[in-house]
Tab-separated table of C-alpha atoms in Angstrom:
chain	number	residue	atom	x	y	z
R	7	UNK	CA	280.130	138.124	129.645
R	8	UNK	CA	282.506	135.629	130.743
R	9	UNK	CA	279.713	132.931	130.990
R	10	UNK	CA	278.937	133.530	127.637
R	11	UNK	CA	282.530	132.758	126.201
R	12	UNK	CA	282.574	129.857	128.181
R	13	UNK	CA	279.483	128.899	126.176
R	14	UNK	CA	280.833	129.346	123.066
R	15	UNK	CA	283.730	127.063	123.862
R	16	UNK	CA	281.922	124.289	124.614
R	17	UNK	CA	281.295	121.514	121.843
R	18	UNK	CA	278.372	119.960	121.400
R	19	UNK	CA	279.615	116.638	122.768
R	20	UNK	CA	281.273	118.109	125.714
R	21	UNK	CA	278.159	119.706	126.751
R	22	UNK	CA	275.574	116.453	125.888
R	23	UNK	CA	278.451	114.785	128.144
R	24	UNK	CA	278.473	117.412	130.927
R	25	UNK	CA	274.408	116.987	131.017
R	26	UNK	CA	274.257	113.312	131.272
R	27	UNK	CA	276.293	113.438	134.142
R	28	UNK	CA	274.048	115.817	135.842
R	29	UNK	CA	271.250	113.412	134.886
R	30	UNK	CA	272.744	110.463	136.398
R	31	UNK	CA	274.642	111.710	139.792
R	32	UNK	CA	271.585	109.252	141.195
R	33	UNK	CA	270.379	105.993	141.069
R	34	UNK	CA	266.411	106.222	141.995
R	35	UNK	CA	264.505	103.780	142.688
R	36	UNK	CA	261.031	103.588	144.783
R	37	UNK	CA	261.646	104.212	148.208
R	38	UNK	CA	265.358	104.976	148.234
R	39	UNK	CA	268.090	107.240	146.372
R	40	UNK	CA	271.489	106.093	145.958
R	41	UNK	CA	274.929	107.690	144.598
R	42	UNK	CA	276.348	106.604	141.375
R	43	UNK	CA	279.545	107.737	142.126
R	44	UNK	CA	280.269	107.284	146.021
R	45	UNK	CA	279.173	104.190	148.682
R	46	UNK	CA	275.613	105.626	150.633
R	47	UNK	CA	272.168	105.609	149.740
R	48	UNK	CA	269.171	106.407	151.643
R	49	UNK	CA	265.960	104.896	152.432
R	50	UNK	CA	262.822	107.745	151.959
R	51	UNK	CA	259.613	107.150	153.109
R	52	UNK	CA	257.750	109.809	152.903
R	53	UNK	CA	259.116	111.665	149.723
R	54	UNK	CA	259.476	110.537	146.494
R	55	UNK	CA	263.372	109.593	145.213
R	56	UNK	CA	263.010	112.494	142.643
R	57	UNK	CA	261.820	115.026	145.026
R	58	UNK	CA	264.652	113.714	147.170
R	59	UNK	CA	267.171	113.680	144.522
R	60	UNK	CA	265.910	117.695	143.481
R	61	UNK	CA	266.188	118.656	146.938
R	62	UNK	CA	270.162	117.406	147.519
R	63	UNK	CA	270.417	119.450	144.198
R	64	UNK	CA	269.218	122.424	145.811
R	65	UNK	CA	270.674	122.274	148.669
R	66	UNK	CA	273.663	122.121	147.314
R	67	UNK	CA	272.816	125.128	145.069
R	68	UNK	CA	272.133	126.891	148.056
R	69	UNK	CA	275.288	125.738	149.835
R	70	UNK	CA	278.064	125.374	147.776
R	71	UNK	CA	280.969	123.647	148.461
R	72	UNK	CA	282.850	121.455	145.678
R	73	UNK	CA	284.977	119.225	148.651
R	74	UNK	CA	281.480	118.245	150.425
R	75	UNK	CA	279.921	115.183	149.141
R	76	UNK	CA	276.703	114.587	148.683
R	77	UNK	CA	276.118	112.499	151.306
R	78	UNK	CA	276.576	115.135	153.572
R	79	UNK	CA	273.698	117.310	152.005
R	80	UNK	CA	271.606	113.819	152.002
R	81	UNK	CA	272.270	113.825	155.406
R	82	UNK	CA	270.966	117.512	155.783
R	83	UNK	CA	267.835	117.166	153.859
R	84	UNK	CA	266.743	113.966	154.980
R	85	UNK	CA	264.697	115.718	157.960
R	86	UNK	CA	262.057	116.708	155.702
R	87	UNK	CA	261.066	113.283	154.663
R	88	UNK	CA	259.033	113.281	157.454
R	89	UNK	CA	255.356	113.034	157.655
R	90	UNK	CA	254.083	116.327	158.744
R	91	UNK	CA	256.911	117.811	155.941
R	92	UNK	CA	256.387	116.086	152.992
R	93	UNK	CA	253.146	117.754	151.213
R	94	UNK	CA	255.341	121.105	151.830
R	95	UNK	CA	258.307	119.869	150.234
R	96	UNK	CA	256.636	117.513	146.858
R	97	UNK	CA	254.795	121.104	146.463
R	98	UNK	CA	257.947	123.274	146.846
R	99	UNK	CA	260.019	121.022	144.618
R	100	UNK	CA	257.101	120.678	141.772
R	101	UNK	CA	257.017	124.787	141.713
R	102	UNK	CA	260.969	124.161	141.193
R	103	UNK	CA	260.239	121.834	138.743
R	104	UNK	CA	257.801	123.867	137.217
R	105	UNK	CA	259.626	127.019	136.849
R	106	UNK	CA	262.525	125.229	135.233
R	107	UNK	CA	260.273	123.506	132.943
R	108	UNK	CA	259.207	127.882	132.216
R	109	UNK	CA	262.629	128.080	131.180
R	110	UNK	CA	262.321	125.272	128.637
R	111	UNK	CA	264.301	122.481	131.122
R	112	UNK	CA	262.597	119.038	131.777
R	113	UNK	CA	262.788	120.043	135.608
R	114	UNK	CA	265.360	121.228	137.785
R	115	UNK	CA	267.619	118.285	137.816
R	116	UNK	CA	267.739	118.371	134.259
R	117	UNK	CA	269.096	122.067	134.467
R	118	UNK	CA	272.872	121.714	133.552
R	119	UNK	CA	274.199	124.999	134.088
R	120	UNK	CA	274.472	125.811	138.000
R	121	UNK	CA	274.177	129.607	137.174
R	122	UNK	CA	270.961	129.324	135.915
R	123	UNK	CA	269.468	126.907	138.465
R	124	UNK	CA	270.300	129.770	140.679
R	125	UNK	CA	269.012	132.300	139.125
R	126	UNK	CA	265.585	129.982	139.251
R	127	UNK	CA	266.321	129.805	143.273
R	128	UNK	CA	266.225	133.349	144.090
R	129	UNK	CA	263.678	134.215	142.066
R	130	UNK	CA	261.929	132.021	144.612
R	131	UNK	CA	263.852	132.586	147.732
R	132	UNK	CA	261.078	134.501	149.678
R	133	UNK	CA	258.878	131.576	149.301
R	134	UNK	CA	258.091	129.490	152.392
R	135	UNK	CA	259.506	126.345	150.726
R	136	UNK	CA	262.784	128.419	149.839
R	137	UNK	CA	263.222	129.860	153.416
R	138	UNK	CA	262.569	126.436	155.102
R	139	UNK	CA	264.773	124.768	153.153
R	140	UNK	CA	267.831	127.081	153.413
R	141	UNK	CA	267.031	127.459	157.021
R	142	UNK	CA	267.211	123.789	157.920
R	143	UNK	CA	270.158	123.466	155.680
R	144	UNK	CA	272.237	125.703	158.027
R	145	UNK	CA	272.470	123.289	160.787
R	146	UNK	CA	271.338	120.407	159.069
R	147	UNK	CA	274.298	120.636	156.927
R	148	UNK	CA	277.380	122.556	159.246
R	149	UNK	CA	276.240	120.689	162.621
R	150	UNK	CA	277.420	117.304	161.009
R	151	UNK	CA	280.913	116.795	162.959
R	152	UNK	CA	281.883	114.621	159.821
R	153	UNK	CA	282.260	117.902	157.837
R	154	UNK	CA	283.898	119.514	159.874
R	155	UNK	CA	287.281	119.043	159.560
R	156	UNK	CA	286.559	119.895	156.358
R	157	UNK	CA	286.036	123.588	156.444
R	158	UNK	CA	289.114	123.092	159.486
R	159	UNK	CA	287.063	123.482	162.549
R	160	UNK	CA	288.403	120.804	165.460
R	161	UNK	CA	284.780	121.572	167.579
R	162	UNK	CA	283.840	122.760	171.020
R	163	UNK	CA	287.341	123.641	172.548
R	164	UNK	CA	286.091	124.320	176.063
R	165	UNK	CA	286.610	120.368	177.286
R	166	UNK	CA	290.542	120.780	175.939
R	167	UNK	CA	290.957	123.928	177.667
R	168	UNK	CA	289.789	126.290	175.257
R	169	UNK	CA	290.905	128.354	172.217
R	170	UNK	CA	293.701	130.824	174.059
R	171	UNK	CA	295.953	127.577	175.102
R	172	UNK	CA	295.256	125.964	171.772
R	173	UNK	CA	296.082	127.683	168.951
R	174	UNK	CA	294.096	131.028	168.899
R	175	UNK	CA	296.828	132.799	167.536
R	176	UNK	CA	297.490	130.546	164.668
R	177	UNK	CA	296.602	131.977	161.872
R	178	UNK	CA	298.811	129.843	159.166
R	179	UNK	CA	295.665	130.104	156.953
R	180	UNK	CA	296.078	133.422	156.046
């Protein structure tokens, strides 16, 4: 119900401005995908830049976190532009496509609302693709030590003499 008044709210340029954002979070070109927003790109060589685009899109559908850049779920998905992974993943991503193109979308990118894109994710999330995906994701994306300090973690703690003389008891998060 909520989502719906938040709909109603929304004029007609705010939203056309909201989706052209979406649209453009990439610069694609052949063989690489680049931020509009933030300093990285990535060479692909396997994948095409859309698929590659799609699939930071999803992962970060599946992932959610607002303070972790994209570059970090780059990072994460850019195992599967690998040979032996690719005709898995331009499949997977074209039955995304496809399915938001059911729902009267241009493809998943072009899906603006983050609710519905998943809503279009679990309705596939026993699929091979899906569980692949969101299974490589998990260390792909949290095994990064960049991130890290981002959700707080300082790492392994055995090498500094573990948790008990360092803090174990601090809890000023709570």
């Amino acid at each position: 119900m909520t989502e719906t008044l938040t709909h109603r709210h929304m004029t007609r340029r705010q939203l056309l401005a909201r989706s052209a954002a979406v649209g453009a979070a990439f610069v694609i070109g052949p063989g690489f995908l680049a931020a509009n927003t933030a300093a990285w790109a990535m060479e692909i060589a396997h994948l095409k830049p859309q698929t590659m685009a799609t699939l930071i899109r999803m992962a970060r559908d599946i992932y959610p976190h607002d303070h972790v850049a994209d570059e970090y779920y780059a990072i994460a998905v850019k195992g599967y532009d690998a040979p032996d992974k690719a005709a898995m993943i331009e499949a997977g991503i074209a039955a995304l496509d496809a399915a938001a193109q059911g729902k009267g979308h241009a493809g998943y990118l072009a899906m603006g609302w983050e609710r519905e894109r998943v809503d279009l994710l679990r309705s596939m999330e026993e699929s091979p693709f899906f569980q692949t995906v969101r299974g490589g994701l998990v260390t792909g994306l949290y095994n990064q030590k960049a991130v890290w300090p981002l959700f707080g973690y300082e790492g392994e703690s055995y090498s500094l003499g573990g948790y008990i003389d360092r803090g174990f008891d601090d809890i000023n998060w709570l």
